[in-house]
Short mmCIF file of C-alpha atoms and ligand atoms in Angstrom, two decimals:
data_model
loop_
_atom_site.label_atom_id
_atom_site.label_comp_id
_atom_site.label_asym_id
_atom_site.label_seq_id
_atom_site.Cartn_x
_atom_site.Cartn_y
_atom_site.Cartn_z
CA UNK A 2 29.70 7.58 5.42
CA UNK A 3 28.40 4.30 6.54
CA UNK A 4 25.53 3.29 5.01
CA UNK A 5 23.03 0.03 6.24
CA UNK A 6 20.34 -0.42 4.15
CA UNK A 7 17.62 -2.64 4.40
CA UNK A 8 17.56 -5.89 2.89
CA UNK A 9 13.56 -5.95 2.67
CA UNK A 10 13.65 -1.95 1.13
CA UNK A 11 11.84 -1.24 -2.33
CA UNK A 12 9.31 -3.78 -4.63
CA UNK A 13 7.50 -6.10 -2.91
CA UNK A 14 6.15 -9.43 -5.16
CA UNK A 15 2.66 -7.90 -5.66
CA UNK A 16 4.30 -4.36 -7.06
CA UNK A 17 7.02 -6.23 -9.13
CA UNK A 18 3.94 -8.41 -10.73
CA UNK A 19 2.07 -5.56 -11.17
CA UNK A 20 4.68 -3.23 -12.99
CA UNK A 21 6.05 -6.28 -15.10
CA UNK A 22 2.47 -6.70 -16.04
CA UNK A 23 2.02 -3.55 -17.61
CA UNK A 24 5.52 -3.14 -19.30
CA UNK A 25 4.95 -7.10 -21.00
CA UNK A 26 1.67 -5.77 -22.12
CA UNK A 27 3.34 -2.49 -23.47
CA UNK A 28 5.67 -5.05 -25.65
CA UNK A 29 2.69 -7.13 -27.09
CA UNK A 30 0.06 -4.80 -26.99
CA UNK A 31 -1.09 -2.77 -30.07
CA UNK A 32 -4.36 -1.56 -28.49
CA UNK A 33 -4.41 1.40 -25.79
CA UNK A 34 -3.19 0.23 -22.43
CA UNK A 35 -4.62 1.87 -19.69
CA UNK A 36 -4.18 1.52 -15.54
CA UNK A 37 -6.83 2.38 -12.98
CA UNK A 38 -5.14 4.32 -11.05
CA UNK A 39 -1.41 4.99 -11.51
CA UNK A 40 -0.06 1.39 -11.41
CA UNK A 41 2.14 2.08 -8.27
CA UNK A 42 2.83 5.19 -6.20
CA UNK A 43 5.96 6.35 -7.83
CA UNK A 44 6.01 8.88 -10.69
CA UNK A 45 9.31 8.08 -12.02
CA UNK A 46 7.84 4.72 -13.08
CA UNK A 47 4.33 6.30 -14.12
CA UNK A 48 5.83 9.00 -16.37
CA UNK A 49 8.41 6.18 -18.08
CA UNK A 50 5.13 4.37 -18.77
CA UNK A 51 3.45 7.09 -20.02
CA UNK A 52 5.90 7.74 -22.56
CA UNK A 53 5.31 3.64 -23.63
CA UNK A 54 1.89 4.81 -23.95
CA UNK A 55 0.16 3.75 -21.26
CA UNK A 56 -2.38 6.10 -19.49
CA UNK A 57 -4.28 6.22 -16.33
CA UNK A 58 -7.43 5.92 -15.64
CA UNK A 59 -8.39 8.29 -12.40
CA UNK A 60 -12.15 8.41 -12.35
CA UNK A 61 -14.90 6.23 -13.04
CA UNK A 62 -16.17 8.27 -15.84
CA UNK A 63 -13.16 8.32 -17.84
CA UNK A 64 -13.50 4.55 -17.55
CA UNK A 65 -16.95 4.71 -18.77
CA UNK A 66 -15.71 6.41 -21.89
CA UNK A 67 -13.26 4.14 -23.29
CA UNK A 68 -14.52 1.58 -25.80
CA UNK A 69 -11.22 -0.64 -26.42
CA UNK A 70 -7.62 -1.55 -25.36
CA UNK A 71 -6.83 -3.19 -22.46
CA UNK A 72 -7.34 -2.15 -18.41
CA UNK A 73 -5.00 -3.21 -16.02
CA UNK A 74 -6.17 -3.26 -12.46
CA UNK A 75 -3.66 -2.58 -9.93
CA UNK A 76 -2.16 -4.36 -7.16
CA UNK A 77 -4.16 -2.63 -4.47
CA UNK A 78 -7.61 -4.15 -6.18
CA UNK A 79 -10.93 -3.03 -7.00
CA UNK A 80 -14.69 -3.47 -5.59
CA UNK A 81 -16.74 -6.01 -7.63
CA UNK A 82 -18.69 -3.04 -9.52
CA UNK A 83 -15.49 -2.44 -11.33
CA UNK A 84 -15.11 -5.65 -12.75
CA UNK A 85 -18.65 -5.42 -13.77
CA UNK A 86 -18.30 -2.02 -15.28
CA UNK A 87 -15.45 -3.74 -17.31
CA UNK A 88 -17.85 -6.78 -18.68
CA UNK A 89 -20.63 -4.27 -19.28
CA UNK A 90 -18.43 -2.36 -21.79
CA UNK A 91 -16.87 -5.52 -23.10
CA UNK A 92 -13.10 -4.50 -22.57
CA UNK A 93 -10.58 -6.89 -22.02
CA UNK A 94 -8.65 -6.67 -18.61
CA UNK A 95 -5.99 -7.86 -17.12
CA UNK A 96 -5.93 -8.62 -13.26
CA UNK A 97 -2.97 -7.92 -11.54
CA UNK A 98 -4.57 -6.96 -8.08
CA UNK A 99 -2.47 -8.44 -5.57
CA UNK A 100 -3.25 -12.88 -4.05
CA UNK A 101 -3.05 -11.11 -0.61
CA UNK A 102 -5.56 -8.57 -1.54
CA UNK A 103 -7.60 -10.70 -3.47
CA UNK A 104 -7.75 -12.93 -0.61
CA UNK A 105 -9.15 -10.34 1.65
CA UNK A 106 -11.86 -9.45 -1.19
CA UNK A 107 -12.76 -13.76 -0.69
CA UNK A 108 -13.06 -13.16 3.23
CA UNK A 109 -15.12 -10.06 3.58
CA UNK A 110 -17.65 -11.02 0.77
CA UNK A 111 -18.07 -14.59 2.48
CA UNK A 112 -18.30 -12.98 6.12
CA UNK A 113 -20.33 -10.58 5.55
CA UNK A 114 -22.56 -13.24 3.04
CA UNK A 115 -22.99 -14.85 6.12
CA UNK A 116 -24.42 -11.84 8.02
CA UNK A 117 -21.46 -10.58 10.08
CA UNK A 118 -20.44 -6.91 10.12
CA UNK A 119 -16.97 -6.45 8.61
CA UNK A 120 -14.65 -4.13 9.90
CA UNK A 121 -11.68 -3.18 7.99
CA UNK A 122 -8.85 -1.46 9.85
CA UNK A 123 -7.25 0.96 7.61
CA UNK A 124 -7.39 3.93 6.01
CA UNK A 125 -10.74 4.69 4.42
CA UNK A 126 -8.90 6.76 1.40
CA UNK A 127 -6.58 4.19 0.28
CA UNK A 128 -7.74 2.33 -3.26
CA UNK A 129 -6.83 -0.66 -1.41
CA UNK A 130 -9.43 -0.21 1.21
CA UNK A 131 -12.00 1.00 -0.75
CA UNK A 132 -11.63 -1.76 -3.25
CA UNK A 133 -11.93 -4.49 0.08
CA UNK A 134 -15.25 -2.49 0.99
CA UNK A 135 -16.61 -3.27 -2.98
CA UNK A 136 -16.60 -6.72 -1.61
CA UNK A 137 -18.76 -6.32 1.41
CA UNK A 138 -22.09 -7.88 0.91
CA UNK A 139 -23.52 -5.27 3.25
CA UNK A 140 -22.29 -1.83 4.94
CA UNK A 141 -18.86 -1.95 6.09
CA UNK A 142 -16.59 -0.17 8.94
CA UNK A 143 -13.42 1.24 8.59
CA UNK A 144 -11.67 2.15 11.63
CA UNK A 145 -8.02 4.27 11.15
CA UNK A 146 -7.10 4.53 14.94
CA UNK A 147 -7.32 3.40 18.71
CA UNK A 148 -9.60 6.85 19.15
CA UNK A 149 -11.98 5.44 16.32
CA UNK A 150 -11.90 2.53 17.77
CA UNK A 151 -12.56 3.39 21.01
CA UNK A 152 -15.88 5.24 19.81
CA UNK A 153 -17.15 2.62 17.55
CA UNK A 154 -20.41 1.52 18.50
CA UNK A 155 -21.57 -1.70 18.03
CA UNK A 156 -24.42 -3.18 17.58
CA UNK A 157 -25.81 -5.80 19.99
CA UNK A 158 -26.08 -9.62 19.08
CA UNK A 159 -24.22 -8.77 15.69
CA UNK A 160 -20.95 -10.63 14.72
CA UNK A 161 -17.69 -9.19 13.58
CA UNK A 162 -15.17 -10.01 11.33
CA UNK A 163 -12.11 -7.80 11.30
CA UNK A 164 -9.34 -7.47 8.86
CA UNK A 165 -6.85 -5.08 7.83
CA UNK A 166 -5.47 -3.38 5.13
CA UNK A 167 -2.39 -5.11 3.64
CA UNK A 168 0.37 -2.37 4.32
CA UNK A 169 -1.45 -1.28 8.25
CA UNK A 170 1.59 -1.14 11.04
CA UNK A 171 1.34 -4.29 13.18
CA UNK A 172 1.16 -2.46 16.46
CA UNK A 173 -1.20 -0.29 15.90
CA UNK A 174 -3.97 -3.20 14.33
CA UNK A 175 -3.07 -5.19 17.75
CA UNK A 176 -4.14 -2.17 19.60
CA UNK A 177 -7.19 -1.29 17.87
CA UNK A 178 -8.15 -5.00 17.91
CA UNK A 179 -8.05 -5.45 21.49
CA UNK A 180 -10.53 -1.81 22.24
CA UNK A 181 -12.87 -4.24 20.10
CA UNK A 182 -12.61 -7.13 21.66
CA UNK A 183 -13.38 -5.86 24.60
CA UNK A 184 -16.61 -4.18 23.01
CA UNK A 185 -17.76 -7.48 21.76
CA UNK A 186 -16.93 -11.21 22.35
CA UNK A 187 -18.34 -12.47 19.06
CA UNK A 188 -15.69 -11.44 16.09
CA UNK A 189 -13.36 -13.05 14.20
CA UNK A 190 -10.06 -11.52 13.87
CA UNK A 191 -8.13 -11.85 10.79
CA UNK A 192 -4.53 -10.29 10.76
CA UNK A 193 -4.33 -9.37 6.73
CA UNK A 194 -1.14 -7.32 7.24
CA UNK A 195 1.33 -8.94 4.79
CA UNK A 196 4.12 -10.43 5.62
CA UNK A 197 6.53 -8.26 3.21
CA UNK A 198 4.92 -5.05 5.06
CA UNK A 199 5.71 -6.60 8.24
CA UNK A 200 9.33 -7.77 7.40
CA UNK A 201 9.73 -4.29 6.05
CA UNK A 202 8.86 -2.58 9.07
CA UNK A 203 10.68 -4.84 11.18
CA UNK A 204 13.86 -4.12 9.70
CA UNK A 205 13.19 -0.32 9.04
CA UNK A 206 12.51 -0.40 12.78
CA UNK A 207 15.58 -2.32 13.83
CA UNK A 208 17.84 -0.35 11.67
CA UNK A 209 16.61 2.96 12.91
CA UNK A 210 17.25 2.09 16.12
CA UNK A 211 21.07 2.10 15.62
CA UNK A 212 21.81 4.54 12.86
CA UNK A 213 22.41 8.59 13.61
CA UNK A 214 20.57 9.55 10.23
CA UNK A 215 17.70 7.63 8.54
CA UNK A 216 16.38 7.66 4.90
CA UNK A 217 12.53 7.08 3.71
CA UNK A 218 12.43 6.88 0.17
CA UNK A 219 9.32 6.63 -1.29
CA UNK A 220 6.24 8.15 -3.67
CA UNK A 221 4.60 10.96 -1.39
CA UNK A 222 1.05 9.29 -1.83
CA UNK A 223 2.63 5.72 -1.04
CA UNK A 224 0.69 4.72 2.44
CA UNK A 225 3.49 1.84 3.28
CA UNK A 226 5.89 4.70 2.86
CA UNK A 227 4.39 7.29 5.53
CA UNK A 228 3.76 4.15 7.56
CA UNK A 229 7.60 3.23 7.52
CA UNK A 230 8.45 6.93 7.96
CA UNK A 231 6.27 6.87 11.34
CA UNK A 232 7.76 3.63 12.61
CA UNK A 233 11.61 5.20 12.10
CA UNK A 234 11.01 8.69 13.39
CA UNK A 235 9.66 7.17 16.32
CA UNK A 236 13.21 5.39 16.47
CA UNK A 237 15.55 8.03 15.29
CA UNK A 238 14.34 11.80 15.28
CA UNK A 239 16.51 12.73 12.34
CA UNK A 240 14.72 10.33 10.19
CA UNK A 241 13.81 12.39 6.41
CA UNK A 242 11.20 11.01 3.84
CA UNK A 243 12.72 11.66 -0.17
CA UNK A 244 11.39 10.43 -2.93
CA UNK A 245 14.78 10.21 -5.23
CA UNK A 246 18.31 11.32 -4.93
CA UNK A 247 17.50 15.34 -5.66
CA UNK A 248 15.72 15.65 -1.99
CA UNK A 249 19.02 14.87 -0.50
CA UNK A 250 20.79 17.74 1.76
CA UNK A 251 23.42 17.86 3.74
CA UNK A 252 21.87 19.17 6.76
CA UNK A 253 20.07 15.83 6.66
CA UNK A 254 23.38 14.56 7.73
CA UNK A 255 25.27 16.49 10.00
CA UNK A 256 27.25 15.07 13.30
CA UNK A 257 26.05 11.97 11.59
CA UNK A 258 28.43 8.59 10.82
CA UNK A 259 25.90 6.39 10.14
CA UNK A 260 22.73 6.86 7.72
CA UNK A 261 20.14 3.83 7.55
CA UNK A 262 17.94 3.72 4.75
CA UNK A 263 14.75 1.72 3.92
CA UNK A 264 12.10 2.08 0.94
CA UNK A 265 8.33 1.49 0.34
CA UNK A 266 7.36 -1.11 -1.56
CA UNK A 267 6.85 1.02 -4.57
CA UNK A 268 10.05 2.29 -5.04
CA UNK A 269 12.46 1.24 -7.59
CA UNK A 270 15.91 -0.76 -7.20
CA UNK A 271 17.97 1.89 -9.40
CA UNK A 272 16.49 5.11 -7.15
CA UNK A 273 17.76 3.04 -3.85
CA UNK A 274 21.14 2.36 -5.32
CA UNK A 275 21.10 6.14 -6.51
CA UNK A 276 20.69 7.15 -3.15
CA UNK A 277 22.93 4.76 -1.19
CA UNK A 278 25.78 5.57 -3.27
CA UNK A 279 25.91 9.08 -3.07
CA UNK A 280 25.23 9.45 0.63
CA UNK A 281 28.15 6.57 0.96
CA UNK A 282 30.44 8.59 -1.35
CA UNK A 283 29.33 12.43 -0.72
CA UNK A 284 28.67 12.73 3.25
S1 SF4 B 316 2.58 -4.91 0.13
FE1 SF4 B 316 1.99 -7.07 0.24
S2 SF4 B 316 -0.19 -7.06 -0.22
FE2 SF4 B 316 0.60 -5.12 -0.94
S3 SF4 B 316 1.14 -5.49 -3.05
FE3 SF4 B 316 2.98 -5.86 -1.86
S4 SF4 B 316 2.98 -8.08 -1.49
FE4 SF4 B 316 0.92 -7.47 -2.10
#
């Protein structure tokens, strides 16, 4: 079978920073390591972790309980109350939230210092997005789609600042941006999408374009993975979301002769291989 797969596919800088992080800190470490939040949507990496020692942190009371070791905070970020939380207790930490992220946390706590209303376009679920919010000197709006958008009301003689989640399609925040422009003339527009989301979808959209069969691989809770799934099966119909090698079948591939493949940004180099081989080799 003929296989293309993406160039851009699998860790992006802020991931591979993040991961490396936590694995250094597993070799020099002899206090509990723990991660808010699993350190990257992918459980084959979370469970290896595990095993080194290294647990997650999933609420804010579990956090509340630990009284030493060493927190690692994520590449999607945190709101400043975290950080606080982690002073209060007197644990040490360890930063790895993402520049790009922590450069959106900078914008929306100056803009909306400043009085303006921020509006983040993304999904309100997403630790990533909920983090940016922790930065909002005042209430904050998070809009998911052109319908939202479209029944946003806003308030007269306020300004806007609007920025986006890092991993948001590019389409879809230059749609949603222009319903609110035309609701208000005073906002500031900040495109926050980074640019290894938008080479990634780029490429997963090119290559779907021209292949028969195409591959998502990817955690099932990784956002920039559903996201690249949309953008392909609006491409290529026969376009499958796996997370590693077992998820394979060979119905995925029939009347097929060539399979693209692409990978969200938390997904290993060794799982992409996996999978590239054996559809090259077996189908
Ligand atoms: S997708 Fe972009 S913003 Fe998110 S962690 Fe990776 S490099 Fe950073």
């Amino acid at each position: 079978m003929r296989v293309i797969t993406a160039d851009s596919a699998g860790f992006c800088f802020g991931v591979k920073r993040a991961v490396n992080t936590v694995y250094e800190l597993t070799e020099s470490c002899d206090t509990p390591i723990y991660t808010l939040g699993p350190i990257i949507h992918n459980e084959e990496v979370v469970s290896d972790l595990e095993k080194k020692g290294v647990r997650v942190i999933e609420k804010e009371e579990e956090l509340k309980k630990i009284t030493e070791g060493t927190v690692v905070i994520r590449s999607h970020g945190v709101g400043k109350k975290v950080y606080r939380q982690l002073e209060e207790q007197g644990l040490s930490y360890v930063d790895a939230t993402c520049p790009f992220v922590l450069k959106i946390h900078r914008i929306v706590e100056e803009e909306s210092q400043k009085g303006k209303q921020i509006i983040i376009v993304g999904d309100p679920s997403h630790p990533e997005v909920q983090g940016i919010c922790g930065w909002c000197f005042s209430s904050c709006t998070v809009i998911r789609n052109k319908e939202e958008a479209q029944n946003l009301e806003l308030k007269e003689g306020v300004s806007f600042c609007i920025v986006s989640q890092t991993t948001f399609n590019y389409n879809n925040f230059k749609d949603i941006v222009e319903i609110l422009r035309k609701k208000s003339y005073d906002n500031n527009v900040l495109n926050t999408i980074c640019n290894a989301t938008e080479q990634r979808q780029k490429e997963a959209k090119a290559i779907a374009e021209k292949v028969d069969t195409m591959l998502v691989i990817g955690g099932r809770n990784s956002s920039n993975t559903q996201k690249l799934f949309e953008i392909c099966k609006n491409e290529c119909d026969n376009t499958y979301h796996i997370q590693t090698l077992v998820d394979l079948d060979s119905e995925m591939f029939q009347s097929s002769s060539c399979v693209g493949i692409t990978a969200g940004a938390s997904t290993p180099k060794k799982i992409i291989e996996e999978v590239q081989e054996h559809v090259r080799i077996k189908f």
